[in-house]
C-alpha positions as a printed NumPy array, in Angstrom:
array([[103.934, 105.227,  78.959],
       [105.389, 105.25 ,  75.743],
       [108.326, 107.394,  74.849],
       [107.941, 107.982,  71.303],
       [109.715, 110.736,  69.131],
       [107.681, 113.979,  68.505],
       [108.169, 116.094,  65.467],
       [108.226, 119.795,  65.751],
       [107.039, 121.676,  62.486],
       [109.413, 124.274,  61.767],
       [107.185, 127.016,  62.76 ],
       [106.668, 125.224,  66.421],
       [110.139, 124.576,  66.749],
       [111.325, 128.095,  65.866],
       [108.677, 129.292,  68.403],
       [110.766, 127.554,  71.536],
       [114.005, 128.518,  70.07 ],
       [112.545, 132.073,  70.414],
       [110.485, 131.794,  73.683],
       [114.198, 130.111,  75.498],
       [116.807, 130.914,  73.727],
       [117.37 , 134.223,  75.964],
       [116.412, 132.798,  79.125],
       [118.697, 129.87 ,  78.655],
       [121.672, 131.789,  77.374],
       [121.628, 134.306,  80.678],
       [121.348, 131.383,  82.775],
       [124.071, 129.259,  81.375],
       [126.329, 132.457,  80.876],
       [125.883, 133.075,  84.788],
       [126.77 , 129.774,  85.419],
       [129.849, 129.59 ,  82.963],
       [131.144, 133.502,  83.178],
       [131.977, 132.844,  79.287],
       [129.3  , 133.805,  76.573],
       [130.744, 130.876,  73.983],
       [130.473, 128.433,  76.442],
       [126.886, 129.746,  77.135],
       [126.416, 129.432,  73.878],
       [127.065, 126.143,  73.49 ],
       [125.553, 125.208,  76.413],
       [122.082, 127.251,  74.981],
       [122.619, 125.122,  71.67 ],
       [123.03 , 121.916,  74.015],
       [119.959, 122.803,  75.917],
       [117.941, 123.592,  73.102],
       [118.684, 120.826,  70.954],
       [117.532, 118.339,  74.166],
       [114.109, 120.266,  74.082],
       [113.473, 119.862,  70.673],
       [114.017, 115.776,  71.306],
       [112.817, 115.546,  73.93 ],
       [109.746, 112.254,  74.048],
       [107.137, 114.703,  75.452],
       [105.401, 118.198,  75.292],
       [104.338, 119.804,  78.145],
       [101.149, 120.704,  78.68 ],
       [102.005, 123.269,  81.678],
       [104.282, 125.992,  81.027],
       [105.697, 126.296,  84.897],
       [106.998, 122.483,  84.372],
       [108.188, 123.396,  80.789],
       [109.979, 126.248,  82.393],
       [111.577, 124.166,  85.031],
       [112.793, 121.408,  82.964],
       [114.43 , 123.724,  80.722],
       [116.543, 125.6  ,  83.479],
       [117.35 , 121.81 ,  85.286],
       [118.391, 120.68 ,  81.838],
       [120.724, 124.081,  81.023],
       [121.765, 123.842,  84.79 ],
       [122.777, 120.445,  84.355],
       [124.356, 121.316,  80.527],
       [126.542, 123.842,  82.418],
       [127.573, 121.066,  85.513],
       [128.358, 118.654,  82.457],
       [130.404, 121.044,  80.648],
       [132.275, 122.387,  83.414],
       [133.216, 118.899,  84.645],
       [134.289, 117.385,  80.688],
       [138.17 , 116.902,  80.356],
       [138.365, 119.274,  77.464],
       [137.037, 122.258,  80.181],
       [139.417, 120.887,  82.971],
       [142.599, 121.266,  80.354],
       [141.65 , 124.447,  78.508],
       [143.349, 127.899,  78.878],
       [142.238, 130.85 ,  78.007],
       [143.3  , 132.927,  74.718],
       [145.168, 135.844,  76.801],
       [146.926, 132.965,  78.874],
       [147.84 , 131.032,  76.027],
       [149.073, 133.995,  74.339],
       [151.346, 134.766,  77.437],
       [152.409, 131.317,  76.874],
       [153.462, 131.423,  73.138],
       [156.847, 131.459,  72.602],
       [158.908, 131.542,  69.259],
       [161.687, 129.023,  69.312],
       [165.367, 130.223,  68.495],
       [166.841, 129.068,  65.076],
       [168.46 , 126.133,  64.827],
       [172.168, 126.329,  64.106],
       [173.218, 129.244,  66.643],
       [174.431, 126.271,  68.969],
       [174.735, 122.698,  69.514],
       [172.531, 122.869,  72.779],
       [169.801, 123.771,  70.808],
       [169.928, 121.713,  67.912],
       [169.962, 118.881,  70.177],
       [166.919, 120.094,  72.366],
       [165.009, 120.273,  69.121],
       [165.495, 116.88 ,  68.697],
       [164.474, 115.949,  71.942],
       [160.719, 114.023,  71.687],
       [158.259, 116.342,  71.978],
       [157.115, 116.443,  75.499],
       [160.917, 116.324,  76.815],
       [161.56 , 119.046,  74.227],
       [158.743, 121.478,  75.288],
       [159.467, 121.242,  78.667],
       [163.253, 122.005,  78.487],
       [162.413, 125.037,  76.11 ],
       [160.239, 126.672,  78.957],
       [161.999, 125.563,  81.69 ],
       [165.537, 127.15 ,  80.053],
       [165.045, 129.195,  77.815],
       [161.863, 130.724,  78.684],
       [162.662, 130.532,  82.415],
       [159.497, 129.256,  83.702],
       [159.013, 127.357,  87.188],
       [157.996, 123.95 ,  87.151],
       [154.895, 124.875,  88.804],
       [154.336, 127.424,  85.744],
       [155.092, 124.754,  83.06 ],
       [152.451, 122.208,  84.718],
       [149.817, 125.182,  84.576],
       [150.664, 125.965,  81.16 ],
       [150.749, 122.17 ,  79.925],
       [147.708, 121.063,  81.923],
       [149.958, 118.471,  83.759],
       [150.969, 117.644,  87.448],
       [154.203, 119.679,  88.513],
       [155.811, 115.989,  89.182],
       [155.334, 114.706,  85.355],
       [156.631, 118.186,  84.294],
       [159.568, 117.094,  87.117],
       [160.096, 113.587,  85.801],
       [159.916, 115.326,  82.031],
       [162.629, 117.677,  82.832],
       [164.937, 114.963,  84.717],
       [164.933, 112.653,  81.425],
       [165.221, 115.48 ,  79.015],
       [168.177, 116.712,  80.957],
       [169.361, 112.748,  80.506],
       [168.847, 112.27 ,  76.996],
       [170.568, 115.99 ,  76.039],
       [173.608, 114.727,  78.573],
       [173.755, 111.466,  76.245],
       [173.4  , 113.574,  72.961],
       [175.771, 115.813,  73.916],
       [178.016, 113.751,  74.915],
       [177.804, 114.089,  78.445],
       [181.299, 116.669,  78.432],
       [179.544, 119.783,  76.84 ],
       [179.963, 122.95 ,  78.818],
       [183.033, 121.044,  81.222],
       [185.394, 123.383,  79.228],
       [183.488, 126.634,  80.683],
       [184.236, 124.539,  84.353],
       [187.499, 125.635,  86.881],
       [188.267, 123.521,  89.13 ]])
């Protein structure tokens, strides 16, 4: 069997768009629970159909090869890294946070030169009082990394500061 490419007119291929384009979208935004990933996932599937190497002469298989491919569109998108590491827009905007200015103290002057990831980590943890467990949600990481991140932030501040900063606030 050969597996050449077949070209749609634009008429033809307007006519699937129209004949799947709802059922695809309801069944990918079941699967998803989030109508821009159905979306995409409707695009996805849609696309495939229109490249796809054959035409099928029996609707019922037409119909059943386009919900296995969305199905499958949906399984590929919820397993992708990008999908694993995303957060939503009201979680991310729980997350924001607006950085002190420089200059009220040396603490923070030396945080903000702290590499990123150390510096990021030491904001939340500190000033923003988060948990570790929080921070690893909120960065997409393990709670250990966030652990390890904290631990040689803490390390490189100690060295920048001198390691004696704060002893004077210290009674013995």
């Amino acid at each position: 069997m050969t597996t050449e490419q077949i070209t749609y007119t634009r008429r033809e291929a307007e006519e699937l768009v129209e004949r799947w384009s709802d059922t695809v979208l309801r069944v990918a935004y079941a699967w998803t629970g989030n109508i821009q990933d159905a979306q995409d996932v409707c695009q996805t599937a849609l696309l495939k159909l229109l490249t796809q190497p054959e035409r099928f002469p029996d609707p019922n298989r037409e119909r059943f090869w386009m919900l296995r491919v969305t199905v499958n569109c949906c399984k590929d998108l919820k397993k992708s890294a990008w999908a694993r590491r995303r957060v939503s827009l009201d979680a991310a905007a729980g997350a924001a946070v607006t950085m002190p200015e420089p200059g009220e103290s040396p603490v923070l002057e030396a945080v903000l030169a702290l590499p990123e990831k150390y510096r990021r980590v030491i904001y939340l943890r500190y000033y923003e009082e988060y948990g570790v467990d929080e921070i690893a949600a909120l960065l997409g990481r393990k709670p250990a990394q966030v652990s390890t991140w904290l631990y040689r932030g803490r390390a490189k501040l100690k060295t920048m500061l001198g390691g004696t900063y704060g002893q004077e606030y210290v009674s013995d």
